[in-house]
Every structure is written in structure tokens, then in C-alpha cells.
PDB file of C-alpha atoms in Angstrom:
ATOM      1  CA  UNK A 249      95.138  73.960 127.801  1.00 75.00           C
ATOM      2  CA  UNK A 250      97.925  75.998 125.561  1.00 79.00           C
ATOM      3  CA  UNK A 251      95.991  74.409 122.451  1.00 80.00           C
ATOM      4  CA  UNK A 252      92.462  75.564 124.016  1.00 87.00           C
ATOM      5  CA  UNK A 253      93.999  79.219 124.662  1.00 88.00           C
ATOM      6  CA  UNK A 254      95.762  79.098 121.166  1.00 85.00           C
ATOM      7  CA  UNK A 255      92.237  78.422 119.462  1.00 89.00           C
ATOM      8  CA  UNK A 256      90.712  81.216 121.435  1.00 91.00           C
ATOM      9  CA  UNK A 257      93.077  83.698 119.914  1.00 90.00           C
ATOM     10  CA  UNK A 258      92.498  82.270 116.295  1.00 90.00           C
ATOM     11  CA  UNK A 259      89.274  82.783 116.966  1.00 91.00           C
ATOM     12  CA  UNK A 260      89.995  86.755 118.369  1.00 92.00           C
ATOM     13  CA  UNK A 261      92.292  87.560 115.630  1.00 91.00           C
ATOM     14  CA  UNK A 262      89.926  86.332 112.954  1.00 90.00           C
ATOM     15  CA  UNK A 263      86.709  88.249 114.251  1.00 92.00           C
ATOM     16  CA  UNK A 264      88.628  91.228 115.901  1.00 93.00           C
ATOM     17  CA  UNK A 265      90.459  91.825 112.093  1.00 91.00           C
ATOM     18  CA  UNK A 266      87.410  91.470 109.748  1.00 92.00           C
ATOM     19  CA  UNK A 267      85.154  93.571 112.267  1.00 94.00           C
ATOM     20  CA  UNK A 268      87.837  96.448 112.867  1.00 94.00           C
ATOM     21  CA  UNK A 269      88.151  96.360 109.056  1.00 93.00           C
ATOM     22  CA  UNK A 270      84.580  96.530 108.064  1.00 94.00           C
ATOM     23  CA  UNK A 271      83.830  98.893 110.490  1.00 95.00           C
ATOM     24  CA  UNK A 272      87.163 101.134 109.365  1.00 96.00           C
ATOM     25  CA  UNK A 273      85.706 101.607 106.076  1.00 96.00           C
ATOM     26  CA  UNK A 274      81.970 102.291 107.228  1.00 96.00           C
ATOM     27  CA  UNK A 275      83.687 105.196 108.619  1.00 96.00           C
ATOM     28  CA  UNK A 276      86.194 106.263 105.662  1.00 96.00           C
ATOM     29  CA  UNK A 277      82.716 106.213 103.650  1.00 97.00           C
ATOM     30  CA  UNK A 278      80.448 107.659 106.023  1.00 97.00           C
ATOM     31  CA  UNK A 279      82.937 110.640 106.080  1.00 97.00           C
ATOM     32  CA  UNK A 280      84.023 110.792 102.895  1.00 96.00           C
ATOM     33  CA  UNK A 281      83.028 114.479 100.935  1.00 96.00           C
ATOM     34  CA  UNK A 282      83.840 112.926  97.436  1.00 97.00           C
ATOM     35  CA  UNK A 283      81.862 110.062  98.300  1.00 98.00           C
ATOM     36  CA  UNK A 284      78.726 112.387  98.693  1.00 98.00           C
ATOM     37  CA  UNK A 285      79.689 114.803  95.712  1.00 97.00           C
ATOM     38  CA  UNK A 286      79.536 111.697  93.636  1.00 97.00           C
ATOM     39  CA  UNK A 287      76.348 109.955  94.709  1.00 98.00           C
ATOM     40  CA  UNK A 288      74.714 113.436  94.715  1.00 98.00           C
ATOM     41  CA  UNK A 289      75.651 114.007  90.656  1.00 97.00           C
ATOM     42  CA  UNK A 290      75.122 110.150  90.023  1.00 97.00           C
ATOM     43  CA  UNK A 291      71.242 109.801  90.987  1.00 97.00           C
ATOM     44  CA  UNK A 292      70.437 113.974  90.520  1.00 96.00           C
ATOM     45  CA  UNK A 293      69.433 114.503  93.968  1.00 96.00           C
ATOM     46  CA  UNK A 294      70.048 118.459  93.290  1.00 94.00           C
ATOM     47  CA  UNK A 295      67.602 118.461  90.360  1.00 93.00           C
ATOM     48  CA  UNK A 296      65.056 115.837  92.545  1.00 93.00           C
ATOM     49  CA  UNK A 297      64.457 117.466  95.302  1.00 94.00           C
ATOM     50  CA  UNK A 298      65.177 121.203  94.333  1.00 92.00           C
ATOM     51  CA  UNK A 299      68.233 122.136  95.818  1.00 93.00           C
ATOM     52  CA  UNK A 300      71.396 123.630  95.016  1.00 92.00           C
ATOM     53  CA  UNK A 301      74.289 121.070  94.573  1.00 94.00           C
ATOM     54  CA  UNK A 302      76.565 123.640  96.871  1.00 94.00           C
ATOM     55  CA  UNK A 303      73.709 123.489  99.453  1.00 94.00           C
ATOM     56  CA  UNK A 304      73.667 119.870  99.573  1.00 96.00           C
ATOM     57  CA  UNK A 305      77.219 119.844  99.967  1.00 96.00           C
ATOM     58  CA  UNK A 306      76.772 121.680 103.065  1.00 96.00           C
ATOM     59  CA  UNK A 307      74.159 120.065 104.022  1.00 96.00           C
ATOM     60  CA  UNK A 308      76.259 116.116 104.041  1.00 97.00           C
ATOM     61  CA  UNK A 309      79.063 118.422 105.835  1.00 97.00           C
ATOM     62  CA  UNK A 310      76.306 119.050 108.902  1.00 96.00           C
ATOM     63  CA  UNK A 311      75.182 115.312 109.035  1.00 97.00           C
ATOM     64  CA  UNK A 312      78.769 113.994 109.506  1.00 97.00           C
ATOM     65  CA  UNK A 313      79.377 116.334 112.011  1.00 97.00           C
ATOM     66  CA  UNK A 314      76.161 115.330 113.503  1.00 97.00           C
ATOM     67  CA  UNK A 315      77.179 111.775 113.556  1.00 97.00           C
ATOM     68  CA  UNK A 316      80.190 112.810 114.752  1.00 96.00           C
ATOM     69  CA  UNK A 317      79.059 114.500 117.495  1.00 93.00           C
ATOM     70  CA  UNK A 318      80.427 117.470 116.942  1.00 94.00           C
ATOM     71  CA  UNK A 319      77.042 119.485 116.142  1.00 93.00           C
ATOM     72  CA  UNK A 320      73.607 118.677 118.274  1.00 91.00           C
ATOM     73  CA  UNK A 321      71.535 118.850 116.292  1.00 93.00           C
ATOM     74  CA  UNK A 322      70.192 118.568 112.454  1.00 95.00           C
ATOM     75  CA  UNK A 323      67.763 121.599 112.356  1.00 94.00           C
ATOM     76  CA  UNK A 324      69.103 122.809 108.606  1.00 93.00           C
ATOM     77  CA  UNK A 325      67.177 125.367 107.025  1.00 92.00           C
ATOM     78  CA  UNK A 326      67.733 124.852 103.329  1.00 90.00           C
ATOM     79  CA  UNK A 327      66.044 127.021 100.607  1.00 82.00           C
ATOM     80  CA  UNK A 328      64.011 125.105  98.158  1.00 82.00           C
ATOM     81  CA  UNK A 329      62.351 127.151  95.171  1.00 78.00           C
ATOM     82  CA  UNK A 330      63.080 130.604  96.675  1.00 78.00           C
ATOM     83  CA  UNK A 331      61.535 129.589 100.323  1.00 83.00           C
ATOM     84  CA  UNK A 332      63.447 128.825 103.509  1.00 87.00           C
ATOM     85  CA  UNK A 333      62.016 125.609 105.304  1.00 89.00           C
ATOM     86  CA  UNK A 334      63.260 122.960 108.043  1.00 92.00           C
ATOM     87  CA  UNK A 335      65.030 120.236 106.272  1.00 94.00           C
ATOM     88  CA  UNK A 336      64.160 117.592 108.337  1.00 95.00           C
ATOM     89  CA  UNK A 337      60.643 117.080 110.269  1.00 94.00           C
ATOM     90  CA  UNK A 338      60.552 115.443 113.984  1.00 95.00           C
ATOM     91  CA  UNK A 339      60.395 112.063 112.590  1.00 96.00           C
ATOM     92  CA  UNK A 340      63.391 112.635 110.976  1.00 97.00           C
ATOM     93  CA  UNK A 341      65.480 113.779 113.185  1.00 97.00           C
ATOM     94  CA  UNK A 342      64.245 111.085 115.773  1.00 97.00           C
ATOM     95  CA  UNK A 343      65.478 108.533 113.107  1.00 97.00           C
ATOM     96  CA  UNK A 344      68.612 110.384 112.819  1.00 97.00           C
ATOM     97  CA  UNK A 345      69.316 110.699 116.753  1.00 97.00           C
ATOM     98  CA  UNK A 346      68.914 106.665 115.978  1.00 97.00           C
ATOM     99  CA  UNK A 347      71.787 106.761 113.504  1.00 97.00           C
ATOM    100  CA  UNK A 348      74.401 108.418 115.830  1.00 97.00           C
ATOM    101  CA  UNK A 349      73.556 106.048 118.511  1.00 97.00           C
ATOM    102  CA  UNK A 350      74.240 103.414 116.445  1.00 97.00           C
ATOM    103  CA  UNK A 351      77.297 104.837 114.985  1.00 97.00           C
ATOM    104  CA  UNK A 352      78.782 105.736 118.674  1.00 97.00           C
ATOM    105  CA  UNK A 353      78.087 101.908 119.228  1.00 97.00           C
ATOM    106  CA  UNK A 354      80.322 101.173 115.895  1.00 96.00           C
ATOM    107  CA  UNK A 355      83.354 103.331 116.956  1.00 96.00           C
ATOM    108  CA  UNK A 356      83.235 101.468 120.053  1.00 98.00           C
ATOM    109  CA  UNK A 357      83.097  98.003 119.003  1.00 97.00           C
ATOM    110  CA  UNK A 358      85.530  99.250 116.051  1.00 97.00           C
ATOM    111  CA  UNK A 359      87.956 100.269 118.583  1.00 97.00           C
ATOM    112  CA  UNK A 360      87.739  97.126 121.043  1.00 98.00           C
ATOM    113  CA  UNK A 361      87.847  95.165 117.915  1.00 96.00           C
ATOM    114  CA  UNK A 362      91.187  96.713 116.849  1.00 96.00           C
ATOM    115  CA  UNK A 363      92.289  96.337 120.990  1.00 97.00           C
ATOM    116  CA  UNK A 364      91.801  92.525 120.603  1.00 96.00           C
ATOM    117  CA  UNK A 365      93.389  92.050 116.912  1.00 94.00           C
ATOM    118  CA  UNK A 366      96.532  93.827 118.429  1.00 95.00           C
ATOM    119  CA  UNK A 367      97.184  91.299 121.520  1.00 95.00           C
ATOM    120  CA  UNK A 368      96.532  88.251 118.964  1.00 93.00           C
ATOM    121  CA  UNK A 369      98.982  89.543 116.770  1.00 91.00           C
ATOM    122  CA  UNK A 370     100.985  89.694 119.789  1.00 93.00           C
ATOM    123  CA  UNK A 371     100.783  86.713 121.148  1.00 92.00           C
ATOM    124  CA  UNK A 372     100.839  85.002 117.949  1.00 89.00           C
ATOM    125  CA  UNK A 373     103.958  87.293 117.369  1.00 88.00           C
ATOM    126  CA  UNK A 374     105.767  85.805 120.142  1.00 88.00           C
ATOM    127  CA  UNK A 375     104.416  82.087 120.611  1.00 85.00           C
ATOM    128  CA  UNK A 376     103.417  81.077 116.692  1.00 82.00           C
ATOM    129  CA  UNK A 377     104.794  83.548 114.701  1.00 79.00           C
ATOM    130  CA  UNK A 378     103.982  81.503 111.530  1.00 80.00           C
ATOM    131  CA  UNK A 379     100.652  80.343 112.214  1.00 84.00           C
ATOM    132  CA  UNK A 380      99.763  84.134 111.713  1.00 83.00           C
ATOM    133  CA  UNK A 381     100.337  83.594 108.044  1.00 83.00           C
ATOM    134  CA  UNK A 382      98.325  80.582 107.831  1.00 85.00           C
ATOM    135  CA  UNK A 383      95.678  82.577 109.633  1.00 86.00           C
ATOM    136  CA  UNK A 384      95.629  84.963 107.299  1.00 85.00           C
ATOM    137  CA  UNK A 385      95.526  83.691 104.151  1.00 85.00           C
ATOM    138  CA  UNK A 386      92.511  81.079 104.774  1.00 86.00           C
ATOM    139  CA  UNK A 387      91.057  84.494 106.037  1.00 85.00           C
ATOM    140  CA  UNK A 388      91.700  85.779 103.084  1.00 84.00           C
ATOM    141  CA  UNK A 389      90.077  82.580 101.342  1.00 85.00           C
ATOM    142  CA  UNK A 390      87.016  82.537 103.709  1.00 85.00           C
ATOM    143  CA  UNK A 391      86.140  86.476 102.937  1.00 86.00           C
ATOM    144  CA  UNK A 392      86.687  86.133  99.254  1.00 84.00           C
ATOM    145  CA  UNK A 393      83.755  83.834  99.258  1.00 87.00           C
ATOM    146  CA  UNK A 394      81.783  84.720 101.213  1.00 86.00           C
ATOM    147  CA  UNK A 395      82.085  88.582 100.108  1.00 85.00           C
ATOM    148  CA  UNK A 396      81.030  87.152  96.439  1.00 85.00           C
ATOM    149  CA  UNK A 397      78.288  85.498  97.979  1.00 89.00           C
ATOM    150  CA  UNK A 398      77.107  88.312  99.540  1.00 87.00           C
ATOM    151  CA  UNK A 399      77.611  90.540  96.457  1.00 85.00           C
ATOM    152  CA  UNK A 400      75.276  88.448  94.440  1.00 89.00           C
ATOM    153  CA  UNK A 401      72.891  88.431  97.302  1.00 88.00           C
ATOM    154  CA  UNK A 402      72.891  92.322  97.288  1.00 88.00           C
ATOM    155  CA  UNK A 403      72.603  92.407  93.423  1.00 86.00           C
ATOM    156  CA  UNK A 404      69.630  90.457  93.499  1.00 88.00           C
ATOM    157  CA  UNK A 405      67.880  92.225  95.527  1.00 91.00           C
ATOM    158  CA  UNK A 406      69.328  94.551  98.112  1.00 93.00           C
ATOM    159  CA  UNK A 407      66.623  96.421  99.121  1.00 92.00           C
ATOM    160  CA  UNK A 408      65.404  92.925 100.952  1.00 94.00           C
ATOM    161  CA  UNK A 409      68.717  93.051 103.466  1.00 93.00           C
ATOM    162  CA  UNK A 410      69.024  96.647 103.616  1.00 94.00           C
ATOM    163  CA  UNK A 411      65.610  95.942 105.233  1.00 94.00           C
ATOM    164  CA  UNK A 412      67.422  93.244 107.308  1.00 94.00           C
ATOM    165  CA  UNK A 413      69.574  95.911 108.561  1.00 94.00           C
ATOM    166  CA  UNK A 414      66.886  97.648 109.569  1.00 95.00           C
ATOM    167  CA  UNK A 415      65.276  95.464 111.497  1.00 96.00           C
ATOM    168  CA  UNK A 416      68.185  94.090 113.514  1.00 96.00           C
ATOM    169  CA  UNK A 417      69.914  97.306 114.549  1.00 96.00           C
ATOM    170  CA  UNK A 418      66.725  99.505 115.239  1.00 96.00           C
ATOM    171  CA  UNK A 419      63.981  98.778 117.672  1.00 94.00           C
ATOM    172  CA  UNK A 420      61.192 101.159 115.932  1.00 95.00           C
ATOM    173  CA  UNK A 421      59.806 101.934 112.973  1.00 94.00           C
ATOM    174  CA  UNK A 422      60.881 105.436 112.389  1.00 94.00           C
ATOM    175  CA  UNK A 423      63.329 104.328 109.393  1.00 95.00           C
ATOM    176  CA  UNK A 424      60.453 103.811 107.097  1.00 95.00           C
ATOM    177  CA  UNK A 425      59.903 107.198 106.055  1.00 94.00           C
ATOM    178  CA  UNK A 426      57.638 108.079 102.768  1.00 92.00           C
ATOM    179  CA  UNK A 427      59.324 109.962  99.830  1.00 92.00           C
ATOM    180  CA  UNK A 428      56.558 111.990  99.129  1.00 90.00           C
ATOM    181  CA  UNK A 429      56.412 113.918 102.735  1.00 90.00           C
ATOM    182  CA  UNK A 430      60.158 113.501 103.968  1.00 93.00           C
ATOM    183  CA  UNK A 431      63.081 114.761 102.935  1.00 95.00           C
ATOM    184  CA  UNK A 432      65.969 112.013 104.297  1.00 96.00           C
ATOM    185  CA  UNK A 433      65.180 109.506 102.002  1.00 96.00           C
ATOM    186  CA  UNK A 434      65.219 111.628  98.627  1.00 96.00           C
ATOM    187  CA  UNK A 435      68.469 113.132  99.552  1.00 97.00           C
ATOM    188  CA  UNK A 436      69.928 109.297 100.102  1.00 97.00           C
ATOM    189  CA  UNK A 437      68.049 107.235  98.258  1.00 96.00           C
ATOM    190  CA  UNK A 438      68.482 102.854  98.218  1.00 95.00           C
ATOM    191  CA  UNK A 439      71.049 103.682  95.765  1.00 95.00           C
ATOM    192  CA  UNK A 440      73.447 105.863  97.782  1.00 97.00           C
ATOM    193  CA  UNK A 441      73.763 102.804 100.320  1.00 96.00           C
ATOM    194  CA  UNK A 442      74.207  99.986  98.021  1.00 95.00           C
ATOM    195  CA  UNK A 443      76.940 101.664  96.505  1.00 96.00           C
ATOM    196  CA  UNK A 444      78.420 102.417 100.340  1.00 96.00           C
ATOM    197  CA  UNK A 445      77.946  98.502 101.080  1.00 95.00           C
ATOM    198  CA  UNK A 446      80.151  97.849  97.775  1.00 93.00           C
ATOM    199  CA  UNK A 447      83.200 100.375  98.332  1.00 95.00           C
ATOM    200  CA  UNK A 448      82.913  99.293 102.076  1.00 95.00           C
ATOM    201  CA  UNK A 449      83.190  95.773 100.851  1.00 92.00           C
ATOM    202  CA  UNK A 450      85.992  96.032  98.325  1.00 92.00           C
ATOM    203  CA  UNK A 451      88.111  98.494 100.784  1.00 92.00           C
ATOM    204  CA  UNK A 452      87.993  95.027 103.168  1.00 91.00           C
ATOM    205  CA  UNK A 453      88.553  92.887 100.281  1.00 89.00           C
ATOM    206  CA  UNK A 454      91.572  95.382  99.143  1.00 90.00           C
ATOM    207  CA  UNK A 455      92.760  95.709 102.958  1.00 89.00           C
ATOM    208  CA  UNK A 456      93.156  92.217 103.111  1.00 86.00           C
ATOM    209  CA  UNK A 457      94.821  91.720  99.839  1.00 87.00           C
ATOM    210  CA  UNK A 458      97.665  94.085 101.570  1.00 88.00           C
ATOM    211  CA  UNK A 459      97.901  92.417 104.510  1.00 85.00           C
ATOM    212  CA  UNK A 460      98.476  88.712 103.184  1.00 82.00           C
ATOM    213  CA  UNK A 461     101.076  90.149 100.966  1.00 84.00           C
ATOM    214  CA  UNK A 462     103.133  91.725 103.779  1.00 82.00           C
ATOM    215  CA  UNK A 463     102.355  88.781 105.741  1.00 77.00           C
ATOM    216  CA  UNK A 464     103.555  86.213 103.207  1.00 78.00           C
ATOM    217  CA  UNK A 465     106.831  88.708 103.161  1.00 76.00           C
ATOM    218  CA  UNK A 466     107.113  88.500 106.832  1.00 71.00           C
ATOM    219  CA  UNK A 467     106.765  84.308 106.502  1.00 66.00           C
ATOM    220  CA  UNK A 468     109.676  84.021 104.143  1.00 64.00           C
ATOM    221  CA  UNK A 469     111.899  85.208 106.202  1.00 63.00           C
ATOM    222  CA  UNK A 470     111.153  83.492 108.868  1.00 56.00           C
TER     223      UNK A 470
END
């Protein structure tokens, strides 16, 4: 029964860690300023669709504190070749009510997630302290590979998962929106979240790094 009990808590620690991590960085991305100040300048989203770099500053500012929920709503007027017009239309901002939901869903499970990862550590702490080393470093292992797996997966063709995505965590249609009429997709193009998925990625990747290496200190001097 102990051994039983002693598996389930591998198996906690394991998925509680690389899902609190994961979803940690999602959010140090998702509300990052510099992050958005860079992607803007890096695909010329001021010069594409025709508004000020300042203004589209402002304008990431309002959708994190939209996803936030700390503003109710993402009617932005923004001034595009001397006229003032709604940002967004209703399709939009339905896809965008969407978003939030899902990342409300994300702090949640992020903060279960880190709940769990602290009572294995716990437990482990008191009944196995060294098996939490082992458990880390074939972690470690286990993401390494399967993180350059899924690198070269996303480098062959992204666009295919980010559809994936898609269709797993949203039950309509409204995320398929058409450059040419709406504004979301211009201002964060397939670009802007391929390069999220990669410094969301590597920040896990880097975490982890950290935490074998104070592990493996811890070990030693056991």
C-alpha cells in the first residue's frame, strides 16, 4: 500500500511541477511589456496596420488588464490614418471574452498544480528525501526530449498545432478571424505566438536546469 501511495505522489510531483511551470511562464509572457515592445518592432505591426508604436503599447497594456480582469471590456478606440474607429468588432471581442475564460481556467489549474507539487515535496521531504533527486533529474531527462521533440515539431510547421490548440481548448469557431476585415490577428500575427511557445518553453527548460542543481546540492549532503 505505502509503495502504491509512494507512486501516486511520483506521479503528483511530476505532473503538478511541469504544469505549474509551464503555466508560470504562459503568464510571465502573457504579461510581459518588453515582450510586446519587441514582437511589435520585430514583425512591423506599427507600420502594418497603421498605428502608432506608443498606441499599440497602450493598446497590449488594455488586453492584459483585460485578461486580467481588471478592465471589462476591450472597446479601444485607436486612431488609424487621422480617424478614430473601434479596434475590435463583435467577433472579436467574443473571441477575446474566450481568451480570459480560458486564462481564468489556467491560473486555476496553475495554482492547484503548485498546491499539489508542494505536499509531494513534502511528503517526499519527510518519507524519501532522496528519491526527490532521482525524481528530478529523470524529469529533467524526460523534458529535455521531449521539449526538442516538440521544438522540431513547431519548426516544421507550427501553424498545424497552433491549430491543434485551437481546436482543443475552444468549442467555436470564432478564432479564425480573416486579416483583411479584423484587426486581432494583424496586431498578433502566427509569429508573435511561436515565439511565446519558445521563451515559454526555454523558461521551463531553464527553471528546471535550476532546480536539479539545487536539488543535486541538497542530495550531497544528505
Amino acid at each position: 500500500m505505502q509503495k502504491i501511495f509512494a507512486f501516486i505522489m511520483a506521479v503528483m510531483f511530476i505532473v503538478s511541477m511541469v504544469v505549474a511551470l509551464l503555466l508560470t511562464n504562459l503568464q510571465v509572457v502573457a504579461f510581459n511589456d518588453a515582450f510586446y515592445r519587441m514582437e511589435f518592432k520585430k514583425y512591423n505591426i506599427s507600420r502594418n496596420v497603421k498605428i502608432s508604436y506608443d498606441e499599440l503599447v497602450a493598446i497590449s497594456k488594455d488586453i492584459q488588464e483585460y485578461l486580467l480582469g481588471k478592465r471589462g471590456d476591450l472597446n479601444i478606440v485607436v486612431n488609424i490614418e487621422g480617424k478614430d474607429k473601434l479596434l475590435f468588432d463583435r467577433r472579436e471581442l467574443r473571441h477575446m471574452e474566450d481568451v480570459r475564460d480560458l486564462f481564468k481556467k489556467g491560473f486555476l489549474v496553475r495554482n492547484i498544480s503548485t498546491g499539489l507539487l508542494i505536499i509531494s515535496i513534502i511528503y517526499f521531504w519527510i518519507k524519501k528525501r532522496d528519491f526527490l533527486y532521482v525524481l528530478i533529474k529523470w524529469l529533467a531527462i524526460l523534458s529535455a526530449v521531449i521539449t526538442g521533440i516538440v521544438f522540431i515539431l513547431f519548426y516544421v510547421d507550427f501553424n498545424r498545432y497552433f491549430t491543434y490548440f485551437h481546436l482543443i481548448f475552444f468549442n467555436n469557431n470564432l478564432w479564425l478571424l480573416d486579416p483583411s476585415k479584423e484587426m486581432l490577428v494583424n496586431l498578433f500575427p502566427q509569429g508573435f505566438f511561436s515565439d511565446a511557445a519558445f521563451y515559454i518553453i526555454a523558461g521551463y527548460l531553464l527553471e528546471l536546469i535550476i532546480v536539479l542543481f539545487i536539488a543535486r546540492r541538497f542530495y550531497k549532503r544528505i
